[in-house]
GROMACS .gro file of N, CA, C and O in nm:
model
  440
    1MET      N    1   3.860   1.006  -1.608
    1MET     CA    2   3.956   0.863  -1.581
    1MET      C    3   4.053   0.787  -1.719
    1MET      O    4   4.097   0.891  -1.782
    2ILE      N    5   4.125   0.694  -1.641
    2ILE     CA    6   4.233   0.651  -1.712
    2ILE      C    7   4.138   0.560  -1.777
    2ILE      O    8   4.172   0.467  -1.706
    3PHE      N    9   4.193   0.520  -1.879
    3PHE     CA   10   4.147   0.426  -1.969
    3PHE      C   11   4.261   0.325  -2.030
    3PHE      O   12   4.375   0.439  -2.138
    4ILE      N   13   4.273   0.226  -2.033
    4ILE     CA   14   4.369   0.119  -2.119
    4ILE      C   15   4.336  -0.023  -2.095
    4ILE      O   16   4.275  -0.004  -2.080
    5THR      N   17   4.438  -0.001  -2.290
    5THR     CA   18   4.376  -0.109  -2.338
    5THR      C   19   4.562  -0.214  -2.370
    5THR      O   20   4.585  -0.114  -2.400
    6ALA      N   21   4.537  -0.280  -2.321
    6ALA     CA   22   4.704  -0.346  -2.394
    6ALA      C   23   4.653  -0.485  -2.400
    6ALA      O   24   4.544  -0.570  -2.373
    7LYS      N   25   4.736  -0.496  -2.539
    7LYS     CA   26   4.752  -0.713  -2.628
    7LYS      C   27   4.860  -0.713  -2.575
    7LYS      O   28   4.998  -0.687  -2.521
    8PHE      N   29   4.806  -0.876  -2.499
    8PHE     CA   30   4.953  -0.978  -2.437
    8PHE      C   31   4.907  -1.038  -2.562
    8PHE      O   32   4.808  -1.149  -2.570
    9ARG      N   33   5.068  -1.152  -2.585
    9ARG     CA   34   5.096  -1.188  -2.650
    9ARG      C   35   5.118  -1.340  -2.582
    9ARG      O   36   5.236  -1.313  -2.489
   10VAL      N   37   5.087  -1.442  -2.527
   10VAL     CA   38   5.052  -1.550  -2.479
   10VAL      C   39   5.181  -1.662  -2.514
   10VAL      O   40   5.119  -1.660  -2.689
   11LEU      N   41   5.315  -1.714  -2.484
   11LEU     CA   42   5.292  -1.855  -2.534
   11LEU      C   43   5.209  -1.948  -2.582
   11LEU      O   44   5.109  -1.929  -2.442
   12PRO      N   45   5.234  -2.015  -2.656
   12PRO     CA   46   5.109  -2.099  -2.646
   12PRO      C   47   5.087  -2.183  -2.569
   12PRO      O   48   4.978  -2.263  -2.534
   13ASP      N   49   5.184  -2.274  -2.451
   13ASP     CA   50   5.134  -2.358  -2.397
   13ASP      C   51   5.105  -2.269  -2.242
   13ASP      O   52   5.059  -2.338  -2.139
   14SER      N   53   5.105  -2.214  -2.262
   14SER     CA   54   5.024  -2.087  -2.137
   14SER      C   55   4.906  -2.037  -2.189
   14SER      O   56   4.807  -1.973  -2.122
   15ALA      N   57   4.888  -2.054  -2.308
   15ALA     CA   58   4.807  -1.944  -2.340
   15ALA      C   59   4.618  -2.015  -2.277
   15ALA      O   60   4.524  -1.889  -2.227
   16ASP      N   61   4.579  -2.128  -2.333
   16ASP     CA   62   4.477  -2.173  -2.230
   16ASP      C   63   4.497  -2.160  -2.048
   16ASP      O   64   4.352  -2.116  -2.032
   17ARG      N   65   4.601  -2.139  -1.986
   17ARG     CA   66   4.559  -2.116  -1.882
   17ARG      C   67   4.561  -1.966  -1.801
   17ARG      O   68   4.601  -1.955  -1.730
   18TRP      N   69   4.607  -1.868  -1.862
   18TRP     CA   70   4.586  -1.753  -1.906
   18TRP      C   71   4.555  -1.694  -1.815
   18TRP      O   72   4.577  -1.635  -1.680
   19PRO      N   73   4.402  -1.706  -1.799
   19PRO     CA   74   4.262  -1.660  -1.709
   19PRO      C   75   4.348  -1.739  -1.569
   19PRO      O   76   4.329  -1.679  -1.484
   20GLU      N   77   4.407  -1.835  -1.521
   20GLU     CA   78   4.412  -1.891  -1.411
   20GLU      C   79   4.560  -1.813  -1.339
   20GLU      O   80   4.580  -1.790  -1.268
   21ILE      N   81   4.698  -1.781  -1.509
   21ILE     CA   82   4.760  -1.761  -1.471
   21ILE      C   83   4.765  -1.615  -1.375
   21ILE      O   84   4.806  -1.557  -1.277
   22THR      N   85   4.638  -1.473  -1.425
   22THR     CA   86   4.669  -1.409  -1.375
   22THR      C   87   4.561  -1.366  -1.285
   22THR      O   88   4.531  -1.259  -1.259
   23GLY      N   89   4.495  -1.455  -1.252
   23GLY     CA   90   4.382  -1.455  -1.122
   23GLY      C   91   4.405  -1.432  -1.049
   23GLY      O   92   4.279  -1.311  -0.981
   24GLU      N   93   4.507  -1.433  -0.992
   24GLU     CA   94   4.517  -1.377  -0.877
   24GLU      C   95   4.502  -1.177  -0.878
   24GLU      O   96   4.450  -1.109  -0.805
   25PHE      N   97   4.665  -1.149  -1.006
   25PHE     CA   98   4.670  -1.056  -0.993
   25PHE      C   99   4.521  -0.930  -1.050
   25PHE      O  100   4.454  -0.834  -1.055
   26THR      N  101   4.449  -1.051  -1.131
   26THR     CA  102   4.325  -0.956  -1.182
   26THR      C  103   4.194  -0.918  -1.041
   26THR      O  104   4.183  -0.818  -1.056
   27ARG      N  105   4.215  -1.081  -0.968
   27ARG     CA  106   4.130  -0.974  -0.854
   27ARG      C  107   4.130  -0.901  -0.777
   27ARG      O  108   4.078  -0.840  -0.715
   28ALA      N  109   4.314  -0.866  -0.715
   28ALA     CA  110   4.371  -0.781  -0.666
   28ALA      C  111   4.314  -0.674  -0.732
   28ALA      O  112   4.284  -0.566  -0.641
   29THR      N  113   4.342  -0.601  -0.849
   29THR     CA  114   4.305  -0.504  -0.946
   29THR      C  115   4.161  -0.476  -0.921
   29THR      O  116   4.185  -0.347  -0.884
   30ARG      N  117   4.086  -0.541  -0.906
   30ARG     CA  118   3.973  -0.554  -0.928
   30ARG      C  119   3.947  -0.456  -0.802
   30ARG      O  120   3.774  -0.420  -0.800
   31ALA      N  121   3.978  -0.510  -0.688
   31ALA     CA  122   3.969  -0.496  -0.532
   31ALA      C  123   3.963  -0.394  -0.490
   31ALA      O  124   3.958  -0.318  -0.414
   32GLU      N  125   4.096  -0.266  -0.603
   32GLU     CA  126   4.124  -0.136  -0.551
   32GLU      C  127   4.019  -0.057  -0.559
   32GLU      O  128   3.968  -0.047  -0.672
   33PRO      N  129   4.065   0.021  -0.490
   33PRO     CA  130   3.923   0.127  -0.445
   33PRO      C  131   3.905   0.201  -0.599
   33PRO      O  132   3.801   0.263  -0.663
   34GLY      N  133   4.014   0.284  -0.685
   34GLY     CA  134   4.027   0.325  -0.761
   34GLY      C  135   4.008   0.252  -0.924
   34GLY      O  136   4.012   0.300  -1.061
   35CYS      N  137   4.047   0.104  -0.929
   35CYS     CA  138   3.991   0.071  -1.072
   35CYS      C  139   3.823   0.071  -1.085
   35CYS      O  140   3.734   0.042  -0.985
   36LEU      N  141   3.828   0.103  -1.163
   36LEU     CA  142   3.621   0.046  -1.257
   36LEU      C  143   3.599  -0.009  -1.319
   36LEU      O  144   3.528  -0.087  -1.271
   37TRP      N  145   3.723  -0.079  -1.361
   37TRP     CA  146   3.701  -0.232  -1.435
   37TRP      C  147   3.817  -0.253  -1.496
   37TRP      O  148   3.915  -0.202  -1.454
   38PHE      N  149   3.843  -0.410  -1.500
   38PHE     CA  150   3.958  -0.482  -1.560
   38PHE      C  151   3.930  -0.596  -1.607
   38PHE      O  152   3.874  -0.708  -1.505
   39ASP      N  153   3.939  -0.630  -1.714
   39ASP     CA  154   3.851  -0.648  -1.825
   39ASP      C  155   3.952  -0.771  -1.913
   39ASP      O  156   4.017  -0.672  -1.992
   40TRP      N  157   3.970  -0.922  -1.919
   40TRP     CA  158   4.032  -1.000  -2.019
   40TRP      C  159   3.953  -1.038  -2.059
   40TRP      O  160   3.845  -1.072  -2.127
   41SER      N  161   4.009  -1.089  -2.208
   41SER     CA  162   3.922  -1.104  -2.332
   41SER      C  163   4.033  -1.212  -2.433
   41SER      O  164   4.146  -1.120  -2.438
   42ARG      N  165   3.995  -1.281  -2.527
   42ARG     CA  166   4.051  -1.399  -2.550
   42ARG      C  167   4.075  -1.315  -2.710
   42ARG      O  168   3.913  -1.324  -2.737
   43SER      N  169   4.154  -1.365  -2.808
   43SER     CA  170   4.112  -1.287  -2.980
   43SER      C  171   4.033  -1.405  -2.986
   43SER      O  172   4.060  -1.531  -3.011
   44ILE      N  173   3.947  -1.400  -3.123
   44ILE     CA  174   3.846  -1.460  -3.234
   44ILE      C  175   3.958  -1.545  -3.335
   44ILE      O  176   3.960  -1.671  -3.364
   45GLU      N  177   4.030  -1.442  -3.327
   45GLU     CA  178   4.174  -1.492  -3.437
   45GLU      C  179   4.260  -1.538  -3.388
   45GLU      O  180   4.315  -1.653  -3.456
   46ASP      N  181   4.330  -1.523  -3.270
   46ASP     CA  182   4.474  -1.606  -3.267
   46ASP      C  183   4.446  -1.601  -3.065
   46ASP      O  184   4.441  -1.520  -3.001
   47PRO      N  185   4.430  -1.739  -3.063
   47PRO     CA  186   4.424  -1.799  -2.946
   47PRO      C  187   4.528  -1.763  -2.819
   47PRO      O  188   4.529  -1.754  -2.728
   48THR      N  189   4.639  -1.676  -2.877
   48THR     CA  190   4.747  -1.675  -2.778
   48THR      C  191   4.725  -1.568  -2.798
   48THR      O  192   4.827  -1.452  -2.671
   49GLU      N  193   4.678  -1.459  -2.799
   49GLU     CA  194   4.646  -1.336  -2.776
   49GLU      C  195   4.528  -1.311  -2.665
   49GLU      O  196   4.374  -1.315  -2.715
   50TYR      N  197   4.554  -1.189  -2.550
   50TYR     CA  198   4.428  -1.146  -2.455
   50TYR      C  199   4.444  -0.978  -2.469
   50TYR      O  200   4.557  -0.933  -2.478
   51VAL      N  201   4.332  -0.904  -2.451
   51VAL     CA  202   4.334  -0.812  -2.466
   51VAL      C  203   4.257  -0.782  -2.289
   51VAL      O  204   4.155  -0.822  -2.319
   52LEU      N  205   4.350  -0.658  -2.215
   52LEU     CA  206   4.353  -0.593  -2.173
   52LEU      C  207   4.215  -0.473  -2.168
   52LEU      O  208   4.332  -0.408  -2.196
   53VAL      N  209   4.125  -0.494  -2.080
   53VAL     CA  210   4.068  -0.356  -2.060
   53VAL      C  211   4.035  -0.310  -2.024
   53VAL      O  212   3.972  -0.389  -1.899
   54GLU      N  213   4.073  -0.202  -1.920
   54GLU     CA  214   4.103  -0.158  -1.758
   54GLU      C  215   4.096  -0.042  -1.772
   54GLU      O  216   4.084   0.021  -1.865
   55ALA      N  217   4.048   0.053  -1.705
   55ALA     CA  218   4.055   0.131  -1.648
   55ALA      C  219   4.025   0.193  -1.469
   55ALA      O  220   3.992   0.097  -1.318
   56PHE      N  221   4.081   0.329  -1.467
   56PHE     CA  222   4.076   0.358  -1.301
   56PHE      C  223   4.111   0.525  -1.296
   56PHE      O  224   4.065   0.610  -1.378
   57ARG      N  225   3.972   0.521  -1.181
   57ARG     CA  226   3.899   0.665  -1.153
   57ARG      C  227   4.056   0.719  -1.175
   57ARG      O  228   3.950   0.866  -1.278
   58ASP      N  229   4.112   0.778  -1.163
   58ASP     CA  230   4.224   0.884  -1.183
   58ASP      C  231   4.370   0.835  -1.190
   58ASP      O  232   4.397   0.757  -1.169
   59GLY      N  233   4.407   0.959  -1.236
   59GLY     CA  234   4.575   0.930  -1.193
   59GLY      C  235   4.618   0.871  -1.123
   59GLY      O  236   4.661   0.823  -1.087
   60ASP      N  237   4.566   0.955  -1.004
   60ASP     CA  238   4.603   0.839  -0.862
   60ASP      C  239   4.599   0.748  -0.834
   60ASP      O  240   4.692   0.636  -0.782
   61ALA      N  241   4.487   0.687  -0.856
   61ALA     CA  242   4.452   0.589  -0.845
   61ALA      C  243   4.475   0.460  -0.939
   61ALA      O  244   4.612   0.338  -0.981
   62GLY      N  245   4.521   0.495  -1.058
   62GLY     CA  246   4.649   0.483  -1.140
   62GLY      C  247   4.766   0.439  -1.100
   62GLY      O  248   4.857   0.341  -1.073
   63ALA      N  249   4.835   0.525  -0.984
   63ALA     CA  250   4.941   0.601  -0.981
   63ALA      C  251   4.971   0.414  -0.851
   63ALA      O  252   5.042   0.369  -0.867
   64ALA      N  253   4.869   0.379  -0.796
   64ALA     CA  254   4.873   0.312  -0.699
   64ALA      C  255   4.870   0.207  -0.737
   64ALA      O  256   4.836   0.139  -0.653
   65HIS      N  257   4.775   0.221  -0.911
   65HIS     CA  258   4.792   0.005  -0.914
   65HIS      C  259   4.912   0.019  -0.944
   65HIS      O  260   5.007  -0.147  -0.888
   66VAL      N  261   4.998   0.102  -1.049
   66VAL     CA  262   5.133  -0.014  -1.075
   66VAL      C  263   5.205   0.010  -0.954
   66VAL      O  264   5.347  -0.021  -0.942
   67GLN      N  265   5.222   0.079  -0.848
   67GLN     CA  266   5.279   0.078  -0.690
   67GLN      C  267   5.256   0.001  -0.609
   67GLN      O  268   5.336  -0.060  -0.544
   68SER      N  269   5.133  -0.132  -0.625
   68SER     CA  270   5.061  -0.194  -0.570
   68SER      C  271   5.173  -0.354  -0.616
   68SER      O  272   5.270  -0.356  -0.625
   69ASP      N  273   5.133  -0.397  -0.482
   69ASP     CA  274   5.288  -0.525  -0.407
   69ASP      C  275   5.193  -0.634  -0.551
   69ASP      O  276   5.316  -0.667  -0.552
   70HIS      N  277   5.029  -0.601  -0.536
   70HIS     CA  278   5.024  -0.721  -0.658
   70HIS      C  279   5.085  -0.692  -0.820
   70HIS      O  280   5.088  -0.797  -0.872
   71PHE      N  281   5.087  -0.573  -0.840
   71PHE     CA  282   5.122  -0.535  -0.968
   71PHE      C  283   5.286  -0.563  -0.912
   71PHE      O  284   5.333  -0.621  -1.056
   72LYS      N  285   5.303  -0.535  -0.817
   72LYS     CA  286   5.522  -0.569  -0.884
   72LYS      C  287   5.475  -0.771  -0.885
   72LYS      O  288   5.641  -0.802  -0.949
   73LYS      N  289   5.398  -0.795  -0.718
   73LYS     CA  290   5.443  -0.943  -0.812
   73LYS      C  291   5.407  -0.971  -0.955
   73LYS      O  292   5.444  -1.113  -1.016
   74ALA      N  293   5.304  -0.911  -1.015
   74ALA     CA  294   5.273  -0.985  -1.188
   74ALA      C  295   5.398  -0.983  -1.272
   74ALA      O  296   5.380  -1.068  -1.389
   75GLN      N  297   5.462  -0.828  -1.265
   75GLN     CA  298   5.624  -0.797  -1.291
   75GLN      C  299   5.634  -0.903  -1.310
   75GLN      O  300   5.772  -0.900  -1.421
   76GLU      N  301   5.691  -0.964  -1.187
   76GLU     CA  302   5.768  -1.088  -1.196
   76GLU      C  303   5.683  -1.236  -1.270
   76GLU      O  304   5.767  -1.309  -1.305
   77THR      N  305   5.599  -1.269  -1.216
   77THR     CA  306   5.515  -1.383  -1.237
   77THR      C  307   5.473  -1.407  -1.414
   77THR      O  308   5.465  -1.520  -1.473
   78LEU      N  309   5.409  -1.297  -1.490
   78LEU     CA  310   5.376  -1.257  -1.568
   78LEU      C  311   5.426  -1.319  -1.675
   78LEU      O  312   5.406  -1.373  -1.783
   79PRO      N  313   5.573  -1.208  -1.711
   79PRO     CA  314   5.696  -1.237  -1.849
   79PRO      C  315   5.720  -1.353  -1.847
   79PRO      O  316   5.732  -1.407  -1.965
   80PRO      N  317   5.740  -1.524  -1.750
   80PRO     CA  318   5.782  -1.557  -1.792
   80PRO      C  319   5.689  -1.694  -1.948
   80PRO      O  320   5.692  -1.712  -2.002
   81HIS      N  321   5.563  -1.568  -1.915
   81HIS     CA  322   5.424  -1.702  -2.013
   81HIS      C  323   5.425  -1.550  -2.082
   81HIS      O  324   5.357  -1.640  -2.192
   82LEU      N  325   5.491  -1.482  -2.146
   82LEU     CA  326   5.460  -1.422  -2.276
   82LEU      C  327   5.550  -1.442  -2.401
   82LEU      O  328   5.718  -1.485  -2.368
   83ALA      N  329   5.578  -1.392  -2.512
   83ALA     CA  330   5.602  -1.419  -2.622
   83ALA      C  331   5.676  -1.290  -2.678
   83ALA      O  332   5.801  -1.297  -2.777
   84ALA      N  333   5.613  -1.142  -2.580
   84ALA     CA  334   5.625  -1.042  -2.668
   84ALA      C  335   5.608  -0.967  -2.553
   84ALA      O  336   5.535  -0.990  -2.456
   85THR      N  337   5.671  -0.797  -2.569
   85THR     CA  338   5.627  -0.730  -2.470
   85THR      C  339   5.506  -0.708  -2.485
   85THR      O  340   5.467  -0.644  -2.604
   86PRO      N  341   5.388  -0.721  -2.370
   86PRO     CA  342   5.280  -0.645  -2.413
   86PRO      C  343   5.252  -0.450  -2.469
   86PRO      O  344   5.327  -0.441  -2.483
   87ARG      N  345   5.149  -0.433  -2.592
   87ARG     CA  346   5.176  -0.302  -2.599
   87ARG      C  347   5.021  -0.252  -2.549
   87ARG      O  348   4.914  -0.355  -2.568
   88ILE      N  349   5.036  -0.108  -2.548
   88ILE     CA  350   4.964  -0.082  -2.496
   88ILE      C  351   4.870   0.059  -2.569
   88ILE      O  352   4.956   0.129  -2.645
   89VAL      N  353   4.849   0.100  -2.502
   89VAL     CA  354   4.753   0.250  -2.537
   89VAL      C  355   4.708   0.321  -2.412
   89VAL      O  356   4.567   0.220  -2.325
   90ASN      N  357   4.726   0.352  -2.403
   90ASN     CA  358   4.688   0.419  -2.231
   90ASN      C  359   4.633   0.661  -2.257
   90ASN      O  360   4.719   0.691  -2.272
   91VAL      N  361   4.558   0.671  -2.243
   91VAL     CA  362   4.483   0.756  -2.263
   91VAL      C  363   4.356   0.778  -2.072
   91VAL      O  364   4.338   0.717  -2.037
   92THR      N  365   4.400   0.956  -2.107
   92THR     CA  366   4.233   1.043  -2.004
   92THR      C  367   4.108   1.063  -2.044
   92THR      O  368   4.196   1.119  -2.186
   93VAL      N  369   4.102   1.030  -2.058
   93VAL     CA  370   3.940   1.078  -2.111
   93VAL      C  371   3.829   1.097  -1.990
   93VAL      O  372   3.816   1.057  -1.878
   94PRO      N  373   3.788   1.213  -2.057
   94PRO     CA  374   3.639   1.266  -1.937
   94PRO      C  375   3.543   1.192  -1.960
   94PRO      O  376   3.447   1.282  -1.957
   95GLN      N  377   3.543   1.116  -1.892
   95GLN     CA  378   3.421   0.999  -1.859
   95GLN      C  379   3.508   0.978  -1.718
   95GLN      O  380   3.578   0.891  -1.667
   96ASP      N  381   3.317   0.872  -1.655
   96ASP     CA  382   3.389   0.797  -1.542
   96ASP      C  383   3.285   0.659  -1.597
   96ASP      O  384   3.314   0.562  -1.462
   97ASP      N  385   3.235   0.626  -1.701
   97ASP     CA  386   3.192   0.476  -1.701
   97ASP      C  387   3.205   0.473  -1.871
   97ASP      O  388   3.210   0.546  -1.946
   98TRP      N  389   3.172   0.310  -1.898
   98TRP     CA  390   3.091   0.330  -2.093
   98TRP      C  391   3.045   0.437  -2.116
   98TRP      O  392   2.878   0.455  -2.060
   99SER      N  393   2.999   0.495  -2.230
   99SER     CA  394   2.885   0.524  -2.263
   99SER      C  395   2.850   0.437  -2.424
   99SER      O  396   2.931   0.345  -2.424
  100LEU      N  397   2.680   0.505  -2.387
  100LEU     CA  398   2.605   0.424  -2.455
  100LEU      C  399   2.650   0.445  -2.649
  100LEU      O  400   2.720   0.623  -2.693
  101LEU      N  401   2.653   0.313  -2.763
  101LEU     CA  402   2.699   0.305  -2.849
  101LEU      C  403   2.585   0.300  -2.915
  101LEU      O  404   2.470   0.244  -2.990
  102GLY      N  405   2.558   0.521  -2.949
  102GLY     CA  406   2.358   0.518  -3.021
  102GLY      C  407   2.349   0.427  -3.177
  102GLY      O  408   2.267   0.434  -3.199
  103GLU      N  409   2.479   0.432  -3.181
  103GLU     CA  410   2.487   0.366  -3.359
  103GLU      C  411   2.356   0.248  -3.356
  103GLU      O  412   2.370   0.200  -3.455
  104MET      N  413   2.447   0.177  -3.243
  104MET     CA  414   2.302   0.056  -3.212
  104MET      C  415   2.224   0.050  -3.128
  104MET      O  416   2.226  -0.075  -3.070
  105ALA      N  417   2.137   0.163  -3.118
  105ALA     CA  418   2.077   0.194  -2.978
  105ALA      C  419   1.997   0.039  -2.986
  105ALA      O  420   1.952  -0.019  -3.129
  106VAL      N  421   1.966   0.014  -2.861
  106VAL     CA  422   1.798  -0.119  -2.893
  106VAL      C  423   1.751  -0.043  -2.785
  106VAL      O  424   1.729  -0.040  -2.679
  107PRO      N  425   1.615   0.025  -2.887
  107PRO     CA  426   1.532   0.064  -2.776
  107PRO      C  427   1.488  -0.065  -2.650
  107PRO      O  428   1.441  -0.168  -2.761
  108GLY      N  429   1.475   0.028  -2.537
  108GLY     CA  430   1.352  -0.055  -2.420
  108GLY      C  431   1.454  -0.166  -2.384
  108GLY      O  432   1.424  -0.259  -2.343
  109ARG      N  433   1.589  -0.176  -2.408
  109ARG     CA  434   1.716  -0.266  -2.319
  109ARG      C  435   1.750  -0.263  -2.237
  109ARG      O  436   1.880  -0.281  -2.243
  110ASP      N  437   1.800  -0.065  -2.270
  110ASP     CA  438   1.871  -0.011  -2.202
  110ASP      C  439   1.883  -0.018  -2.065
  110ASP      O  440   1.804   0.007  -2.012
   0.00000   0.00000   0.00000
């Protein structure tokens, strides 16, 4: 799978509205057949920083994502709300889901 983590520094006046601002893009991406997950989190230390954790089935699914109409629209509509260019880590990993964190196993609750 293609595993991507990106940090978005959002302008302060857009930070509280970021989930709404990205809502259409998020819903459309999650509906893509090759999207495994597409999840936003907000930093507890910096309220203007959001982290996006996303995964796609394979390179073809990732390519379909960046060629989609909703991605192209996001390229136009999201940058005006950003304080800086997002930073990204993009890797291919040989799995198709999250692994269990064995060091913090919770017996009987998995």
